[in-house]
Amino acid sequence: MKFTRLLPLLMLLSPALLQASDSDLALPTDRSAIFQFPGFALPSEMILWIGIGVALLGMLFGWAECRSLRKLPAHKSMLDVSTLIYGTCKTYLLQQGRLLLVLEVFIGATMVYYFGFLKHAAPSTVVLILFWSLVGIGGSFAVAWFGMLINNIANSRMAFASLRGRALPLSEIPTRSGMSIGVLLISTELLLMISILLFVPPALAGACFIGFAIGESLGASVLRICGGIFTKIADIGSDLMKIVFKIKEDDARNPGVIADCAGDNAGDSVGPTADGFETYGVTGVALITFILLAVAPQYMWTFIVWIFAMRIVMIPTSILSWKINTWITKGVFGKHSHFDFEHPLTILVWLTSVMCVAVSYIVSYFMLAPQFPTLWWKLSTIISCGTLAAAIIPELTRVFTSTRSAHCHEVVNATTEGGAGLTILSGLVAGNFSCFWKGLTLATLMLIAYLTSLSTLGDYMGYPAIFAFGLVAFGMLGMGPVTIAVDSYGPVADNAQSVFELSTIEQIPGIKEEVKRNFGFTPDFEVGKLLLEDNDGAGNTFKATAKPVLIGTAVVGATTMIFSLILMLKNHFGWTDLSNLSIVDPRIILGLMMGGSVVYWFAGASRQAVTTGAYRAVDYIKRNIKLGDSDRASAEDSNAVVKICTKYAQHGMVNIFAVVFSLTLAFACFDPIFFVGYLISIAMFGLFMAINMANAGGCWDNAKKIVEVDLKLKGSALHDATVIGDIVGDPFKDTSSVALNPIIKFTTLFGILAVEIAVNSERVLATVLGVVFLCIGLFFVLRSFYGMRISTLHPQAHIDFNTKRDAEAAAADADPVRNPA
């Protein structure tokens, strides 16, 4: 059957779906589909109920692993440091929660205006949509909290395990904590989305899906951006002290170290966890929307259940892959005192990818082959393109960021003669090259998906190529638990180093005897330090691998959502085809220009917040660090640095949110065709901006690690230059690049609502609203720099102060008690 009656794809986003009499715009009410498996048959709703069971078991798995990690041994001095870090993180996250609720007021008001006043929906309906928006925020916040909790449990256990002088536990602990987060995150998302399918009335479920997606997108944006700014302010403040005072990494006397550890959780745990939760949900919402309104009515429910069945089976598949990888790792590396920590993670990624591809074909065959003899393998092939991308992209990331990569060694080689200047240039080269190879990879896999969609899919839906692109994004998240796990590996490995140093365990009198008596082994502090430093390099690499996967998913998924907007406009204006959206239309060209402008502004605004905050933090630390008369920084000084980081993170977030919110409404009100070009531009510019910054930053980070671990040249001029490269790279990779992912999706989701408001309002009113919101947006664009500038002091004041500090540092170095050598 050739399906020729194409409905506007994203009318699901419109409150028109609230008109229950128009069944085309609601979830199917006929759910009688039955799937035949060998020897038994399953009703479609039973598969969804099984999904709820699997999701609950997945959440139980996450908590069980958390409890199991908590039982691992650790010395009290290390547990005390973890407790301190967790307390700081908890205070930070609660502050972000309050900010989230304030920002939700603006989003909620927009929803109330549209659904309640423009579309005259019943108050109970508006309340239900707002409720699911809050559930989206709450889900992002809850999984972020869990990620922070388990990472703080794992870091002290990993630090203590290093004292045994064996490498295997240092690989297993952060992988276990990461799998705990990944499985619980995906399971929570799956549970909530199936709940909407099963328990919300079909006529209202579409709007609730959109409310849910906007809520989780807002949550991810705030936690990602605030976390990225916070962590890099603290990281730069801490790192610069190594150059200024020639002190060691994570020196307990440095008041910035606790903030740095809290930042590792805020930026590298809280943010990515919320981001992964949102990415998984928004991609699902885009696909459900397409199925509901572009697939022939008699096939809609079958396709929806198939999509969720794919998600359900990937949870046990990922857990099984991890278990198999654990057995392989123990068998191959168990007796080695040292091995390349990247190898077990690489095996895990590829093993999971292969198993997910195989499971996709098997389950699709049994579910779809009886009714769709050729469609089952085509859909499986398209999904597999995304799953392979989730394995190939991390491999390409290693080419540019691994401590074994030629690009990282090129940075070190360039720095030996050219200093910090060539450090920066060679790192930028790595970022630029990575954009080409990853762009080529994504384009090739999307081309394969497109070619696969050319036959058969068109018999069941309109615009099958767009559905194929959505399935590619879906496939990239198929191995979601493992993608999140390898990303979470990094902050645990990083924090474990800090916990080791901050515990000052080596200086505790009789510590070797105490550990031997209480834990049954003699600690080897030097080997432990070396293992932790080496493992940190692997953590840096695999933190970098998840970033392009998530941003790639955002852009590929945004393609589906943007096309949905195009079809909604086609229906609204009565176009017979899409010729109105020509690349030579001046409105499209102007929209493309403005989208690129906003992406570059965002990168600058987020880094400006880091720059000003880091300046304040460095200034405070330099004035309050006590090198000569204290073993560790006071709690008061450490808390003061945390407050500086939090203050500038929230100021930067408020500016960014105000601009994104205001310009989205303004541009949508001016002209919807212009706005389509704007959204396409944000997605494309954002993709390559994010990949460039993420990989350049990762390359600089691990170039420093090569100097520290392989060359053992800490404190040298070479090390100082690579530290500067790392400082430049920090906001590149952990602030601006990663935050573009939720920004793209939030702009697209909220933008579709904004266009609905614009096209359903009087033209004069829409123009006036556009001008008002443009002025508001421009005000905050100016404020994001001029309101965040560093106030200058007289240069002589700095010279006098630095002279005094240099004298104090020299006196501390000459102290025979602190420096026996």
Coordinates of C-alpha atoms in Angstrom, one line a residue, residues 170-539:
L170 CA 41.1 1.0 39.4
S171 CA 39.5 0.0 36.1
E172 CA 36.6 -1.9 37.6
I173 CA 35.4 0.6 40.2
P174 CA 34.7 3.6 38.0
T175 CA 33.2 1.3 35.3
R176 CA 30.8 -0.2 37.9
S177 CA 29.7 3.2 39.1
G178 CA 29.3 4.4 35.5
M179 CA 27.1 1.4 34.6
S180 CA 25.0 2.0 37.8
I181 CA 24.3 5.6 36.6
G182 CA 23.8 4.6 33.0
V183 CA 21.3 1.8 33.6
L184 CA 19.3 3.7 36.2
L185 CA 19.2 6.8 34.0
I186 CA 17.9 4.9 30.9
S187 CA 15.5 2.9 33.0
T188 CA 14.0 6.0 34.7
E189 CA 13.5 7.7 31.3
L190 CA 11.9 4.5 29.9
L191 CA 9.6 4.2 32.9
L192 CA 8.3 7.7 32.5
M193 CA 7.7 7.6 28.8
I194 CA 5.9 4.3 28.9
S195 CA 3.8 5.7 31.7
I196 CA 2.6 8.5 29.4
L197 CA 1.8 6.0 26.8
L198 CA -0.2 3.7 29.1
F199 CA -1.8 6.0 31.6
V200 CA -2.4 9.4 29.9
P201 CA -5.6 9.7 27.8
P202 CA -4.6 9.2 24.1
A203 CA -6.0 12.6 23.2
L204 CA -3.7 14.4 25.7
A205 CA -0.6 12.2 25.6
G206 CA 1.1 14.1 22.7
A207 CA 1.0 17.4 24.5
C208 CA 2.2 15.7 27.7
F209 CA 5.1 14.3 25.8
I210 CA 6.1 17.8 24.6
G211 CA 5.7 19.2 28.1
F212 CA 7.9 16.4 29.4
A213 CA 10.5 16.9 26.8
I214 CA 10.7 20.7 27.3
G215 CA 11.0 20.2 31.0
E216 CA 13.8 17.7 30.8
S217 CA 15.5 19.9 28.2
L218 CA 15.4 22.9 30.5
G219 CA 16.7 20.8 33.4
A220 CA 19.6 19.5 31.3
S221 CA 20.4 23.0 30.0
V222 CA 20.7 24.6 33.4
L223 CA 22.6 21.7 35.0
R224 CA 24.9 21.4 32.0
I225 CA 25.7 25.1 31.6
C226 CA 25.9 25.9 35.4
G227 CA 27.9 22.8 36.0
G228 CA 30.3 23.6 33.1
I229 CA 30.9 27.1 34.3
F230 CA 31.3 26.1 38.0
T231 CA 33.7 23.3 37.3
K232 CA 36.0 25.3 35.0
I233 CA 36.2 28.3 37.3
A234 CA 37.3 25.9 40.1
D235 CA 39.6 23.9 37.9
I236 CA 41.4 27.0 36.5
G237 CA 41.7 28.5 40.0
S238 CA 43.2 25.3 41.3
D239 CA 45.5 24.7 38.3
L240 CA 47.0 28.1 38.1
M241 CA 48.3 27.8 41.6
K242 CA 50.6 25.0 40.3
I243 CA 52.3 27.7 38.1
V244 CA 52.1 30.6 40.5
F245 CA 53.4 28.8 43.7
K246 CA 55.0 25.7 42.2
I247 CA 52.8 23.5 44.4
K248 CA 51.7 19.9 43.5
E249 CA 48.4 18.8 42.0
D250 CA 45.5 18.9 44.5
D251 CA 47.7 20.4 47.3
A252 CA 45.6 20.3 50.4
R253 CA 46.8 23.9 51.3
N254 CA 45.1 25.2 48.1
P255 CA 41.6 26.5 49.0
G256 CA 40.5 25.9 45.4
V257 CA 40.9 22.1 45.5
I258 CA 37.6 21.3 47.3
A259 CA 35.8 23.5 44.8
D260 CA 37.6 21.7 42.0
C261 CA 36.5 18.3 43.3
A262 CA 32.9 19.6 43.6
G263 CA 33.2 20.9 40.1
D264 CA 34.3 17.5 38.8
N265 CA 30.9 16.3 40.0
A266 CA 28.9 19.4 39.0
G267 CA 30.4 19.6 35.5
D268 CA 31.4 16.1 34.7
S269 CA 28.8 14.1 36.5
V270 CA 25.6 16.2 37.3
G271 CA 25.6 17.9 33.9
P272 CA 26.3 14.8 31.6
T273 CA 23.8 12.7 33.5
A274 CA 21.0 15.2 33.1
D275 CA 22.1 15.7 29.5
G276 CA 22.0 12.0 28.7
F277 CA 18.5 11.7 30.3
E278 CA 17.2 14.6 28.2
T279 CA 18.8 13.4 25.0
Y280 CA 17.3 10.0 25.4
G281 CA 13.8 11.5 26.0
V282 CA 13.8 14.1 23.4
T283 CA 14.9 11.7 20.7
G284 CA 12.1 9.4 21.6
V285 CA 9.5 12.1 21.6
A286 CA 10.6 13.1 18.1
L287 CA 10.2 9.6 16.8
I288 CA 6.9 9.0 18.4
T289 CA 5.7 12.3 16.9
F290 CA 6.7 11.2 13.4
I291 CA 5.1 7.8 13.8
L292 CA 1.8 9.2 15.0
L293 CA 1.5 11.7 12.2
A294 CA 3.4 10.4 9.2
V295 CA 2.7 6.7 9.4
A296 CA -0.4 5.1 8.0
P297 CA -3.0 4.8 10.8
Q298 CA -3.2 1.0 10.8
Y299 CA 0.5 0.8 11.4
M300 CA 1.1 3.5 14.0
W301 CA 0.7 1.5 17.2
T302 CA 2.8 -1.4 15.8
F303 CA 5.7 1.0 15.1
I304 CA 5.4 2.7 18.5
V305 CA 5.5 -0.6 20.3
W306 CA 8.5 -1.7 18.2
I307 CA 10.4 1.5 19.0
F308 CA 9.9 0.9 22.8
A309 CA 10.7 -2.9 22.5
M310 CA 14.1 -1.8 21.0
R311 CA 14.7 0.4 24.0
I312 CA 13.6 -2.3 26.5
V313 CA 15.9 -5.0 25.2
M314 CA 18.9 -2.6 25.1
I315 CA 19.0 -2.4 28.9
P316 CA 19.7 -6.1 29.6
T317 CA 21.9 -6.2 26.5
S318 CA 24.1 -3.4 27.9
I319 CA 24.3 -5.1 31.3
L320 CA 25.2 -8.4 29.7
S321 CA 27.9 -6.8 27.6
W322 CA 29.4 -5.2 30.7
K323 CA 29.4 -8.5 32.5
I324 CA 31.1 -10.2 29.6
N325 CA 33.6 -7.4 29.4
T326 CA 34.3 -7.7 33.1
W327 CA 35.2 -11.4 32.6
I328 CA 37.4 -10.7 29.6
T329 CA 39.2 -7.9 31.5
K330 CA 39.8 -10.1 34.5
G331 CA 41.1 -12.9 32.3
V332 CA 43.4 -10.8 30.2
F333 CA 44.6 -8.1 32.6
G334 CA 43.8 -9.6 36.0
K335 CA 47.4 -10.6 36.8
H336 CA 49.0 -7.5 35.4
S337 CA 50.3 -4.9 37.9
H338 CA 49.8 -2.3 35.1
F339 CA 48.0 -2.1 31.7
D340 CA 46.6 0.5 29.4
F341 CA 43.4 1.6 31.1
E342 CA 41.8 2.5 27.8
H343 CA 41.8 -1.1 26.6
P344 CA 38.9 -2.5 28.8
L345 CA 36.8 0.6 28.0
T346 CA 37.4 0.2 24.2
I347 CA 36.5 -3.4 24.3
L348 CA 33.3 -2.6 26.3
V349 CA 32.2 0.0 23.7
W350 CA 32.7 -2.3 20.7
L351 CA 31.3 -5.4 22.4
T352 CA 28.2 -3.5 23.4
S353 CA 27.8 -2.1 19.9
V354 CA 28.1 -5.5 18.2
M355 CA 25.6 -7.1 20.6
C356 CA 23.1 -4.3 20.3
V357 CA 23.2 -4.5 16.5
A358 CA 22.6 -8.3 16.7
V359 CA 19.8 -7.9 19.2
S360 CA 18.2 -5.2 16.9
Y361 CA 18.0 -7.6 14.0
I362 CA 16.8 -10.6 16.1
V363 CA 14.0 -8.7 18.0
S364 CA 12.9 -6.9 14.8
Y365 CA 12.7 -10.1 12.9
F366 CA 10.4 -11.8 15.5
M367 CA 8.3 -8.7 16.0
L368 CA 7.9 -7.4 12.4
A369 CA 8.8 -10.1 9.9
P370 CA 5.4 -11.9 10.0
Q371 CA 3.6 -8.7 9.0
F372 CA 6.5 -6.8 7.2
P373 CA 8.6 -9.4 5.3
T374 CA 11.3 -6.9 4.2
L375 CA 10.7 -3.9 6.4
W376 CA 12.2 -5.5 9.6
W377 CA 15.7 -5.8 8.3
K378 CA 15.7 -2.3 6.8
L379 CA 14.6 -0.7 10.0
S380 CA 17.3 -2.8 11.9
T381 CA 19.9 -1.7 9.4
I382 CA 19.0 2.0 9.9
I383 CA 19.1 1.7 13.7
S384 CA 22.4 -0.2 13.4
C385 CA 23.9 2.8 11.5
G386 CA 23.4 4.9 14.7
T387 CA 24.7 2.1 17.0
L388 CA 27.8 1.8 14.9
A389 CA 28.2 5.6 15.1
A390 CA 28.2 5.4 18.9
A391 CA 31.2 3.0 18.6
I392 CA 33.1 4.6 15.7
I393 CA 32.9 8.2 17.1
P394 CA 34.6 7.3 20.4
E395 CA 37.3 5.5 18.4
L396 CA 37.9 8.6 16.4
T397 CA 37.9 10.7 19.6
R398 CA 40.8 8.5 20.9
V399 CA 42.7 9.4 17.7
F400 CA 42.7 13.1 18.8
T401 CA 42.6 12.9 22.6
S402 CA 44.3 9.8 23.8
T403 CA 47.6 10.0 25.6
R404 CA 48.8 7.5 23.0
S405 CA 47.6 9.5 20.1
A406 CA 49.8 11.3 17.6
H407 CA 47.9 14.6 18.0
C408 CA 48.6 14.7 21.8
H409 CA 52.2 13.9 21.2
E410 CA 52.3 16.6 18.6
V411 CA 51.2 19.2 21.1
V412 CA 53.9 18.1 23.5
N413 CA 56.6 18.2 20.7
A414 CA 55.5 21.6 19.6
T415 CA 55.5 22.9 23.1
T416 CA 59.1 21.8 23.8
E417 CA 60.4 24.5 21.4
G418 CA 57.5 26.9 20.9
G419 CA 56.1 27.2 24.5
A420 CA 52.5 27.8 25.2
G421 CA 51.8 29.5 21.9
L422 CA 52.4 26.4 19.9
T423 CA 50.6 24.4 22.6
I424 CA 47.5 26.3 21.7
L425 CA 48.0 26.2 17.9
S426 CA 48.6 22.4 17.8
G427 CA 45.6 21.7 20.0
L428 CA 43.4 23.8 17.7
V429 CA 44.7 21.7 14.8
A430 CA 43.5 18.5 16.5
G431 CA 40.0 20.0 17.0
N432 CA 39.8 21.1 13.4
F433 CA 40.9 17.7 12.0
S434 CA 38.4 15.9 14.3
C435 CA 35.5 17.9 12.8
F436 CA 36.3 16.6 9.3
W437 CA 36.6 12.9 10.2
K438 CA 33.5 12.9 12.5
G439 CA 31.5 14.9 10.1
L440 CA 32.4 12.4 7.3
T441 CA 31.5 9.5 9.5
L442 CA 28.1 10.9 10.5
A443 CA 27.3 11.9 6.9
T444 CA 28.3 8.4 5.6
L445 CA 26.1 6.6 8.1
M446 CA 23.2 8.9 7.5
L447 CA 23.7 8.3 3.7
I448 CA 23.4 4.6 4.3
A449 CA 20.3 5.1 6.3
Y450 CA 18.8 7.3 3.6
L451 CA 19.6 4.8 0.8
T452 CA 18.0 2.0 2.9
S453 CA 14.9 4.1 3.4
L454 CA 14.3 4.7 -0.3
S455 CA 12.4 1.5 -0.9
T456 CA 9.6 -0.1 1.2
L457 CA 9.5 2.6 4.0
G458 CA 7.5 4.9 1.6
D459 CA 4.7 2.3 1.5
Y460 CA 4.0 2.9 5.2
M461 CA 4.8 6.6 5.7
G462 CA 5.5 9.9 4.1
Y463 CA 9.1 11.4 4.0
P464 CA 10.7 8.1 5.1
A465 CA 14.3 9.6 4.9
I466 CA 13.4 11.9 7.8
F467 CA 12.2 8.9 9.8
A468 CA 15.5 7.2 8.9
F469 CA 17.5 10.1 10.3
G470 CA 15.5 10.0 13.5
L471 CA 16.2 6.2 13.8
V472 CA 20.0 6.9 13.4
A473 CA 19.8 9.2 16.4
F474 CA 17.8 6.6 18.2
G475 CA 20.4 4.0 17.4
M476 CA 23.2 6.2 18.7
L477 CA 21.5 5.9 22.1
G478 CA 20.8 2.2 21.8
M479 CA 23.9 1.5 23.9
G480 CA 23.0 4.4 26.2
P481 CA 24.0 2.8 29.5
V482 CA 27.5 2.1 28.3
T483 CA 27.9 5.5 26.7
I484 CA 27.0 7.1 30.0
A485 CA 29.2 4.7 31.9
V486 CA 32.4 5.5 30.0
D487 CA 31.6 9.2 30.3
S488 CA 31.2 8.8 34.1
Y489 CA 34.5 7.0 34.3
G490 CA 36.4 10.3 34.0
P491 CA 35.1 12.2 37.0
V492 CA 35.6 9.2 39.3
A493 CA 39.2 8.8 38.1
D494 CA 39.8 12.5 38.4
N495 CA 38.3 12.8 41.9
A496 CA 40.1 9.7 43.1
Q497 CA 43.4 11.5 42.6
S498 CA 42.2 14.5 44.5
V499 CA 40.9 12.4 47.4
F500 CA 44.2 10.7 47.6
E501 CA 46.1 14.0 48.0
L502 CA 43.5 15.8 50.2
S503 CA 43.4 12.9 52.6
T504 CA 47.2 13.4 53.3
I505 CA 47.1 9.7 54.2
E506 CA 50.9 9.4 53.7
Q507 CA 51.5 11.9 56.5
I508 CA 49.4 10.0 59.1
P509 CA 51.7 8.5 61.8
G510 CA 51.8 4.7 61.6
I511 CA 49.6 4.6 58.6
K512 CA 51.3 1.5 57.0
E513 CA 50.9 -0.5 60.1
E514 CA 47.3 0.7 60.5
V515 CA 46.3 -0.3 57.0
K516 CA 48.1 -3.7 57.4
R517 CA 46.3 -4.3 60.6
N518 CA 42.8 -3.2 59.5
F519 CA 42.8 -4.1 55.8
G520 CA 45.3 -6.9 55.4
F521 CA 47.9 -5.3 53.0
T522 CA 50.8 -3.0 53.1
P523 CA 50.1 0.2 51.1
D524 CA 52.3 1.3 48.3
F525 CA 51.8 5.1 48.0
E526 CA 54.1 5.8 45.1
V527 CA 52.7 3.1 42.9
G528 CA 49.2 4.1 43.9
K529 CA 49.8 7.7 42.7
L530 CA 51.2 6.6 39.4
L531 CA 48.3 4.3 38.7
L532 CA 45.8 7.0 39.6
E533 CA 47.5 9.5 37.3
D534 CA 47.7 7.1 34.4
N535 CA 44.1 6.1 34.9
D536 CA 43.1 9.8 34.9
G537 CA 44.4 10.1 31.3
A538 CA 42.1 7.2 30.2
G539 CA 39.2 9.0 32.0

